[in-house]
Each structure stands twice: as structure tokens, then as C-alpha cells.
Short mmCIF file of C-alpha atoms and ligand atoms in Angstrom, two decimals:
data_model
loop_
_atom_site.label_atom_id
_atom_site.label_comp_id
_atom_site.label_asym_id
_atom_site.label_seq_id
_atom_site.Cartn_x
_atom_site.Cartn_y
_atom_site.Cartn_z
CA UNK J 190 15.32 -69.98 -7.48
CA UNK J 191 12.32 -67.93 -7.69
CA UNK J 192 11.99 -65.88 -10.89
CA UNK J 193 11.93 -61.96 -10.40
CA UNK J 194 8.45 -60.70 -9.78
CA UNK J 195 6.70 -58.88 -12.64
CA UNK J 196 4.32 -56.92 -10.39
CA UNK J 197 5.95 -53.49 -10.46
CA UNK J 198 6.25 -53.79 -14.40
CA UNK J 199 2.54 -54.89 -14.78
CA UNK J 200 1.44 -52.02 -12.16
CA UNK J 201 3.02 -49.48 -14.35
CA UNK J 202 1.90 -50.93 -17.50
CA UNK J 203 -1.85 -51.00 -16.32
CA UNK J 204 -1.50 -47.47 -15.66
CA UNK J 205 0.25 -47.00 -19.19
CA UNK J 206 -2.81 -48.68 -20.99
CA UNK J 207 -5.40 -46.78 -19.16
CA UNK J 208 -3.81 -43.72 -20.70
CA UNK J 209 -3.53 -45.23 -24.12
CA UNK J 210 -7.01 -46.27 -24.04
CA UNK J 211 -8.13 -42.54 -23.14
CA UNK J 212 -5.90 -41.06 -25.73
CA UNK J 213 -7.82 -43.54 -28.25
CA UNK J 214 -11.06 -42.05 -27.20
CA UNK J 215 -9.90 -38.67 -26.56
CA UNK J 216 -12.23 -37.11 -29.09
CA UNK J 217 -15.15 -38.02 -26.96
CA UNK J 218 -13.90 -36.32 -23.76
CA UNK J 219 -15.61 -33.13 -22.99
CA UNK J 220 -12.83 -30.58 -21.81
CA UNK J 221 -9.27 -30.93 -21.24
CA UNK J 222 -7.21 -34.14 -20.13
CA UNK J 223 -3.59 -34.99 -19.12
CA UNK J 224 -1.78 -38.27 -19.31
CA UNK J 225 0.76 -39.64 -16.96
CA UNK J 226 3.03 -41.14 -19.45
CA UNK J 227 6.74 -41.19 -18.12
CA UNK J 228 5.56 -40.73 -14.34
CA UNK J 229 4.49 -44.29 -13.71
CA UNK J 230 7.31 -45.10 -11.20
CA UNK J 231 6.39 -42.42 -8.69
CA UNK J 232 2.70 -43.83 -9.11
CA UNK J 233 3.82 -47.41 -8.42
CA UNK J 234 6.06 -45.95 -5.58
CA UNK J 235 3.15 -44.33 -3.86
CA UNK J 236 1.00 -47.54 -4.38
CA UNK J 237 3.89 -49.30 -2.62
CA UNK J 238 4.09 -47.21 0.45
CA UNK J 239 0.34 -45.97 0.91
CA UNK J 240 -1.43 -47.62 4.13
CA UNK J 241 -5.12 -47.50 4.89
CA UNK J 242 -5.67 -44.10 6.59
CA UNK J 243 -3.01 -42.08 4.77
CA UNK J 244 -4.59 -39.19 2.68
CA UNK J 245 -3.23 -38.25 -0.87
CA UNK J 246 -3.44 -34.73 -2.67
CA UNK J 247 -2.88 -35.34 -6.17
CA UNK J 248 -2.85 -33.11 -9.19
CA UNK J 249 -4.41 -32.63 -12.75
CA UNK J 250 -2.04 -35.31 -14.02
CA UNK J 251 -3.39 -37.93 -11.66
CA UNK J 252 -4.19 -41.08 -13.66
CA UNK J 253 -1.37 -43.21 -13.08
CA UNK J 254 -1.56 -42.17 -9.29
CA UNK J 255 -5.32 -43.77 -9.17
CA UNK J 256 -4.78 -46.66 -11.36
CA UNK J 257 -1.78 -47.96 -9.26
CA UNK J 258 -3.69 -47.02 -6.01
CA UNK J 259 -6.23 -49.48 -7.22
CA UNK J 260 -9.19 -47.47 -8.79
CA UNK J 261 -11.18 -49.39 -11.39
CA UNK J 262 -9.88 -48.34 -14.83
CA UNK J 263 -13.17 -48.98 -16.66
CA UNK J 264 -15.21 -47.08 -14.02
CA UNK J 265 -12.44 -44.31 -13.97
CA UNK J 266 -12.51 -43.94 -17.90
CA UNK J 267 -16.30 -43.73 -17.89
CA UNK J 268 -16.00 -41.00 -15.37
CA UNK J 269 -13.69 -39.29 -17.56
CA UNK J 270 -16.16 -39.59 -20.38
CA UNK J 271 -19.00 -37.98 -18.54
CA UNK J 272 -20.75 -41.20 -17.67
CA UNK J 273 -22.87 -41.22 -14.37
CA UNK J 274 -20.57 -43.51 -12.56
CA UNK J 275 -20.20 -43.39 -8.68
CA UNK J 276 -18.60 -41.68 -6.89
CA UNK J 277 -18.24 -38.47 -9.14
CA UNK J 278 -21.41 -39.03 -11.47
CA UNK J 279 -19.54 -37.94 -14.78
CA UNK J 280 -18.84 -34.48 -13.46
CA UNK J 281 -15.12 -34.77 -12.69
CA UNK J 282 -13.41 -34.86 -15.98
CA UNK J 283 -9.86 -35.98 -16.05
CA UNK J 284 -8.59 -33.33 -13.99
CA UNK J 285 -10.55 -33.49 -10.62
CA UNK J 286 -10.83 -37.22 -10.25
CA UNK J 287 -11.08 -38.55 -6.62
CA UNK J 288 -11.29 -41.87 -4.98
CA UNK J 289 -12.28 -41.52 -1.14
CA UNK J 290 -12.00 -45.16 -0.63
CA UNK J 291 -8.19 -44.87 -1.41
CA UNK J 292 -7.70 -41.79 0.30
CA UNK J 293 -7.77 -39.30 -2.38
CA UNK J 294 -10.69 -37.02 -1.41
CA UNK J 295 -10.34 -34.28 -3.91
CA UNK J 296 -8.28 -33.11 -6.74
CA UNK J 297 -7.41 -29.50 -7.53
CA UNK J 298 -6.24 -28.86 -11.00
CA UNK J 299 -4.74 -25.58 -9.92
CA UNK J 300 -1.00 -25.82 -10.24
CA UNK J 301 0.04 -26.38 -6.49
CA UNK J 302 -3.41 -26.61 -5.39
CA UNK J 303 -2.99 -29.97 -3.59
CA UNK J 304 -0.21 -28.58 -1.29
CA UNK J 305 -2.21 -26.83 1.30
CA UNK J 306 -4.65 -29.54 1.24
CA UNK J 307 -1.84 -32.06 2.05
CA UNK J 308 -0.59 -29.93 4.90
CA UNK J 309 -4.22 -29.91 6.14
CA UNK J 310 -4.49 -33.62 6.05
CA UNK J 311 -0.86 -33.77 7.75
CA UNK J 312 -2.52 -31.58 10.58
CA UNK J 313 -5.59 -33.91 10.85
CA UNK J 314 -3.75 -36.95 10.76
CA UNK J 315 -1.08 -36.02 13.27
CA UNK J 316 -3.84 -35.08 15.76
CA UNK J 317 -5.28 -38.39 15.21
CA UNK J 318 -2.04 -39.86 16.45
CA UNK J 319 -2.41 -42.93 13.82
CA UNK J 320 1.07 -42.75 12.30
CA UNK J 321 -0.53 -42.12 8.93
CA UNK J 322 0.83 -39.66 6.19
CA UNK J 323 -0.62 -36.82 4.03
CA UNK J 324 0.81 -37.32 0.64
CA UNK J 325 1.09 -34.52 -2.07
CA UNK J 326 1.97 -35.17 -5.63
CA UNK J 327 2.82 -32.22 -7.80
CA UNK J 328 4.77 -31.00 -10.86
CA UNK J 329 8.03 -29.04 -10.74
CA UNK J 330 5.79 -26.05 -11.73
CA UNK J 331 4.22 -26.00 -8.57
CA UNK J 332 7.54 -25.52 -6.85
CA UNK J 333 7.42 -22.17 -8.40
CA UNK J 334 4.07 -21.18 -6.57
CA UNK J 335 4.36 -19.11 -3.52
CA UNK J 336 2.16 -21.49 -1.85
CA UNK J 337 5.01 -24.33 -2.01
CA UNK J 338 6.98 -22.38 0.51
CA UNK J 339 4.31 -21.59 2.76
CA UNK J 340 3.32 -25.21 2.77
CA UNK J 341 6.81 -26.26 3.33
CA UNK J 342 7.40 -23.81 6.14
CA UNK J 343 4.19 -24.88 8.07
CA UNK J 344 4.83 -28.39 7.60
CA UNK J 345 8.28 -27.92 9.12
CA UNK J 346 7.41 -25.55 12.10
CA UNK J 347 4.30 -27.57 12.74
CA UNK J 348 6.21 -31.07 12.45
CA UNK J 349 3.42 -32.31 10.38
CA UNK J 350 3.70 -36.12 8.49
CA UNK J 351 3.63 -34.86 5.14
CA UNK J 352 5.33 -36.43 2.17
CA UNK J 353 5.90 -34.01 -0.54
CA UNK J 354 6.68 -35.65 -4.03
CA UNK J 355 7.54 -33.75 -6.99
CA UNK J 356 7.11 -35.17 -10.42
CA UNK J 357 9.88 -33.27 -12.29
CA UNK J 358 9.40 -34.02 -15.69
CA UNK J 359 11.63 -31.38 -17.01
CA UNK J 360 14.71 -33.26 -16.01
CA UNK J 361 16.41 -33.33 -18.96
CA UNK J 362 17.08 -29.63 -19.20
CA UNK J 363 20.64 -28.76 -17.74
CA UNK J 364 21.54 -25.84 -15.59
CA UNK J 365 18.23 -24.41 -14.31
CA UNK J 366 15.58 -26.89 -13.66
CA UNK J 367 13.56 -25.48 -16.36
CA UNK J 368 13.02 -22.04 -18.19
CA UNK J 369 10.79 -20.61 -15.38
CA UNK J 370 12.92 -21.64 -12.28
CA UNK J 371 16.21 -20.22 -11.17
CA UNK J 372 16.98 -23.00 -8.76
CA UNK J 373 19.13 -25.56 -10.28
CA UNK J 374 18.08 -27.89 -7.24
CA UNK J 375 14.29 -28.26 -6.18
CA UNK J 376 15.54 -30.12 -3.08
CA UNK J 377 17.40 -27.14 -1.99
CA UNK J 378 13.98 -25.03 -2.00
CA UNK J 379 12.63 -27.54 0.25
CA UNK J 380 15.73 -27.93 2.42
CA UNK J 381 15.69 -24.22 2.94
CA UNK J 382 12.42 -24.81 5.08
CA UNK J 383 14.12 -27.67 6.93
CA UNK J 384 12.18 -30.13 5.19
CA UNK J 385 14.84 -33.09 4.66
CA UNK J 386 14.79 -33.62 0.75
CA UNK J 387 16.21 -35.98 -1.58
CA UNK J 388 16.20 -36.47 -5.34
CA UNK J 389 15.71 -39.68 -7.34
CA UNK J 390 15.78 -41.00 -10.89
CA UNK J 391 12.31 -41.36 -11.89
CA UNK J 392 13.14 -43.34 -14.88
CA UNK J 393 13.88 -46.09 -12.53
CA UNK J 394 10.93 -47.53 -10.61
CA UNK J 395 12.80 -49.70 -8.22
CA UNK J 396 15.21 -46.89 -7.11
CA UNK J 397 12.03 -44.48 -6.78
CA UNK J 398 10.11 -47.13 -4.65
CA UNK J 399 13.16 -47.67 -2.47
CA UNK J 400 13.62 -43.82 -1.90
CA UNK J 401 9.95 -43.05 -1.32
CA UNK J 402 9.71 -46.17 1.00
CA UNK J 403 12.89 -45.05 3.31
CA UNK J 404 11.44 -41.29 3.32
CA UNK J 405 8.00 -42.17 4.23
CA UNK J 406 9.14 -44.95 6.95
CA UNK J 407 10.99 -41.85 9.01
CA UNK J 408 7.94 -39.53 8.32
CA UNK J 409 5.53 -42.43 9.78
CA UNK J 410 7.62 -42.64 13.03
CA UNK J 411 8.97 -39.16 13.70
CA UNK J 412 5.66 -37.24 11.93
CA UNK J 413 8.04 -34.71 10.27
CA UNK J 414 7.76 -33.67 6.45
CA UNK J 415 9.93 -35.14 3.70
CA UNK J 416 10.28 -33.99 0.06
CA UNK J 417 11.18 -36.20 -2.67
CA UNK J 418 12.22 -35.23 -6.17
CA UNK J 419 11.37 -37.66 -9.10
CA UNK J 420 13.14 -36.63 -12.14
CA UNK J 421 12.02 -37.98 -15.49
CA UNK J 422 12.32 -36.81 -18.72
CA UNK J 423 9.43 -34.89 -20.71
CA UNK J 424 7.07 -37.05 -22.81
CA UNK J 425 6.83 -35.74 -26.09
CA UNK J 426 3.35 -36.50 -26.25
CA UNK J 427 2.63 -33.60 -24.08
CA UNK J 428 4.10 -30.93 -26.23
CA UNK J 429 0.83 -29.84 -27.42
CA UNK J 430 -1.87 -28.55 -25.70
CA UNK J 431 -4.04 -31.78 -26.14
CA UNK J 432 -1.56 -34.69 -25.66
CA UNK J 433 -1.42 -37.28 -28.40
CA UNK J 434 0.00 -40.79 -28.49
CA UNK J 435 3.27 -40.06 -30.75
CA UNK J 436 5.02 -42.76 -29.18
CA UNK J 437 2.33 -45.52 -29.74
CA UNK J 438 1.39 -48.56 -27.68
CA UNK J 439 3.87 -49.56 -25.16
CA UNK J 440 5.49 -52.95 -26.01
CA UNK J 441 7.78 -54.16 -23.38
CA UNK J 442 9.58 -56.43 -25.43
CA UNK J 443 11.19 -53.58 -27.05
CA UNK J 444 13.51 -53.22 -24.12
CA UNK J 445 15.24 -56.28 -25.40
CA UNK J 446 16.77 -54.27 -28.47
CA UNK J 447 17.87 -50.71 -28.69
CA UNK J 448 15.84 -48.51 -30.95
CA UNK J 449 18.15 -45.40 -31.27
CA UNK J 450 15.16 -43.07 -29.79
CA UNK J 451 15.82 -42.03 -26.08
CA UNK J 452 12.24 -42.54 -24.86
CA UNK J 453 12.38 -46.15 -25.68
CA UNK J 454 16.03 -47.01 -24.96
CA UNK J 455 16.29 -44.76 -21.88
CA UNK J 456 13.47 -42.54 -20.59
CA UNK J 457 10.21 -44.76 -20.31
CA UNK J 458 10.18 -46.16 -16.87
CA UNK J 459 8.13 -49.21 -17.67
CA UNK J 460 10.71 -50.24 -20.69
CA UNK J 461 13.49 -49.71 -17.99
CA UNK J 462 11.76 -51.98 -15.70
CA UNK J 463 11.48 -54.52 -18.55
CA UNK J 464 15.08 -54.18 -18.94
CA UNK J 465 15.79 -54.36 -15.37
CA UNK J 466 13.84 -57.80 -15.26
CA UNK J 467 15.84 -59.16 -18.42
CA UNK J 468 19.19 -58.32 -16.75
CA UNK J 469 17.84 -60.45 -13.53
CA UNK J 470 17.50 -63.09 -16.35
CA UNK J 471 13.71 -63.40 -16.87
CA UNK J 472 13.38 -64.72 -20.41
CA UNK J 473 11.98 -62.03 -22.86
CA UNK J 474 8.97 -64.52 -23.32
CA UNK J 475 8.03 -64.06 -19.51
CA UNK J 476 8.21 -60.38 -19.80
CA UNK J 477 5.96 -60.53 -22.74
CA UNK J 478 3.68 -63.16 -20.86
CA UNK J 479 3.38 -60.16 -18.22
CA UNK J 480 2.42 -57.60 -21.09
CA UNK J 481 -0.15 -60.25 -22.07
CA UNK J 482 -1.69 -60.42 -18.52
CA UNK J 483 -2.40 -56.79 -18.18
CA UNK J 484 -3.89 -56.85 -21.92
CA UNK J 485 -6.01 -59.47 -21.16
CA UNK J 486 -7.23 -57.92 -17.86
CA UNK J 487 -7.95 -54.91 -19.82
CA UNK J 488 -9.20 -55.95 -22.92
CA UNK J 489 -12.06 -53.80 -24.45
CA UNK J 490 -11.44 -51.20 -21.55
CA UNK J 491 -12.53 -48.15 -24.00
CA UNK J 492 -15.50 -49.97 -25.71
CA UNK J 493 -16.96 -50.94 -22.34
CA UNK J 494 -16.54 -47.67 -20.93
CA UNK J 495 -17.90 -45.86 -24.07
CA UNK J 496 -21.03 -48.31 -24.18
CA UNK J 497 -22.07 -47.00 -20.76
CA UNK J 498 -25.36 -44.80 -21.29
CA UNK J 499 -24.84 -41.04 -21.44
CA UNK J 500 -26.51 -38.02 -21.41
CA UNK J 501 -26.06 -34.75 -23.41
CA UNK J 502 -26.12 -32.79 -20.26
CA UNK J 503 -26.13 -34.16 -16.68
CA UNK J 504 -29.88 -34.15 -15.02
CA UNK J 505 -30.69 -31.34 -12.56
CA UNK J 506 -30.37 -33.81 -9.63
CA UNK J 507 -26.76 -34.82 -10.74
CA UNK J 508 -25.56 -31.30 -11.57
CA UNK J 509 -26.62 -29.77 -8.23
CA UNK J 510 -26.23 -32.71 -6.16
CA UNK J 511 -23.29 -32.19 -3.48
CA UNK J 512 -23.35 -28.21 -4.39
CA UNK J 513 -23.88 -26.20 -1.05
CA UNK J 514 -25.97 -23.00 -1.36
CA UNK J 515 -27.57 -20.65 1.09
CA UNK J 516 -30.58 -20.56 -1.32
CA UNK J 517 -32.51 -23.65 -2.37
C1 TPP A 106 -2.36 -21.78 -10.66
C2 TPP A 106 -2.40 -22.29 -11.93
N1 TPP A 106 -1.63 -21.48 -12.84
C3 TPP A 106 -1.78 -22.21 -14.33
C4 TPP A 106 -2.43 -23.06 -14.51
C5 TPP A 106 -2.33 -23.64 -15.72
N2 TPP A 106 -1.38 -24.74 -16.10
C6 TPP A 106 -2.00 -26.04 -16.24
S1 TPP A 106 -0.47 -27.10 -16.37
C7 TPP A 106 0.46 -26.22 -16.18
C8 TPP A 106 2.12 -26.37 -16.20
C9 TPP A 106 2.61 -26.82 -14.76
O1 TPP A 106 3.76 -27.46 -14.90
P1 TPP A 106 4.48 -28.69 -13.98
O2 TPP A 106 4.12 -28.21 -12.73
O3 TPP A 106 5.74 -28.86 -14.37
O4 TPP A 106 3.49 -29.84 -14.49
P2 TPP A 106 3.55 -30.80 -15.84
O5 TPP A 106 2.35 -30.27 -16.64
O6 TPP A 106 4.76 -30.53 -16.38
O7 TPP A 106 3.35 -32.15 -15.38
C10 TPP A 106 0.15 -24.85 -16.02
C11 TPP A 106 0.89 -23.54 -16.25
C12 TPP A 106 -3.08 -23.87 -13.70
N3 TPP A 106 -3.59 -24.96 -13.74
N4 TPP A 106 -3.18 -23.54 -12.31
#
């Protein structure tokens, strides 16, 4: 019998290792940064369903999305550290990363800023009639912005192939979705605009991938928008304005033994996937071997990114490159 695949585990762990490396050199980052801890399931699901030709509008919490889609971790960390690497030459910081070759053209750090981009992508892709989809990833806070209603409405009445993916990392709160949201079900806010909507447990990467794959398949065929709420627990390292690695380096072998801490025992989608592999009868040594493969591949990531040459300020050519102006 073929052993269960560790691909999903390794992909999510690769994204987590990127963020852990970034948090280790956070003192060298000029500006703000966010990490994706706990949101790796939607990132891996996105990578599983994305096809060449699709366009993706992500948000300021984009690291896992980009790493899972295939962005080079060393180049991406160097970019965040302000090193002049292609394509953004160290100007993006953590919150404006892009990867045009992967369909991520630009990242708005405004809450809900990517929603109108994705509707525009959907309109353009529909006109080209290629069966491609415009994806949008955003937090639960974006659903509170008025532009969410406008975008859901336009995507529905213009029948646009847009896949709205709401990463709801406030899902532990009972009753209201969170302190700022009167609605108890975010799916209802999409459904009211005639956008078919589902909710999935984002702590379960397999379920998240299945749910996204099913919705995207129908959107590719009927070119109508869909909405998926991916519910996860908040990661406590995000409690401060600047995230810190309060849960420490992820160790997938912890899945074998309860710790008494909800993060490790129930909430971390990576440990949950390791747990699912153990339940599939994969020996813990092979789960550990999967982790070693990721670690060997990324060995020295932060050192290599930090070692790239930097400048205190970008050169005039870099700072003004790609800036459009009427006056020279
Ligand atoms: C339009 C706008 N308002 C306020 C902010 C400041 N801000 C940055 S993150 C954030 C919280 C967003 O919450 P949520 O969408 O739930 O995402 P999370 O950070 O929990 O992933 C806010 C208010 C912003 N970036 N853009």
C-alpha cells in the first residue's frame, strides 16, 4: 500500500518556517510586518487549486499565500529586509509583496483593498473567456468594510468568476463573529448578495482544500462568484502590534502527544495535518522525516537573506523606478 502523502504537511510547514525565520530577524525589518501563523491551510488550498492564468489579490498577511504558491523564500525574505532583489527591489516590505509570475500582481495593505482588484480581475478574465478565476484573500475585518458589499454585489450581478476567501481568524469567539461584527455568520453577508457561500474549519487543511476545490470547480464552469469562510483560531503571537514567536519553532512530532495547550492540540493546522497523517498510520518517524526535508531545504534561510548586500537608502533610480509622474 502506498504510504499517505506528506506533501500538504511539507507545504504548510515551509510557509511556517518562512515566518519563523522572519520573526527571528524582525529587528532588521524597516517597518511593519504580519505573519500567517494558523492560516496555512487556506494558503495550501489556494496553491492546490490555482491554475496558470488565474489572478490573485491577497492582503498584508500574505506570506503563506506566496510561499505556498511557489515564491522563493530566500528572495522573499530578502525583499522584506529591503535588499534590492527582483521584482520589487526591496521596496515592498512585508505588506506589499507581489509575484506577477504566480498571478499576484500587487498587494494592497488596506483592509479590504484587494476586493475591488479581484472583481476587476474577474471582469477581465471573463472577457478573455479562458475559464480563469480571480481570487481574493482577506480577513474577517474586510467583511465589515462597505466595499465588501459593493464587490459581492457587482460580482453577482455581472456574473464574474471571483473566488472570495475570507480567512476568519477570530472564529473562537462565540455569538457575534467578533466584537466589531453584528452578523453571526459571515456567509450570510455573501449569500444576501446571491453569492453562494460556505464555511470550513481552517484548522483542517484537507477539509479546506476539498471545500475550495469544489467551489472553484463550479466557478470555473459557470463564471459566477463564490465565497468561502475559512475559520481558524487566533494565533496568540498576533496579540501585540508587532508579532512575536510566542509558540516557538513548530515541531510536527508534538502531534503525537497532547500538550494541554489548545494551540498545539487543536488549533495549529500544521500539527493537525501531522495528526491526520498519524491517524492514517504513517509512523511518527516519517512525519519527523518530512519535517527534516523542509528544514534541510531551508537551512540557513535567514542568514543567506541577511547576507545579501543592502543600502541605507535605496538609490534614486530604485526609489523612483516604476513611479508614474507628469513631471520628470
Ligand atoms: C482600511 C484600513 N483600515 C484600518 C487598517 C489598519 N488595520 C490593519 S490590520 C487591521 C485588522 C484587520 O482585521 P482582519 O481583517 O480580521 O485581519 P487579521 O489582521 O485578523 O488577519 C486593521 C484595522 C488598514 N490597514 N486599512
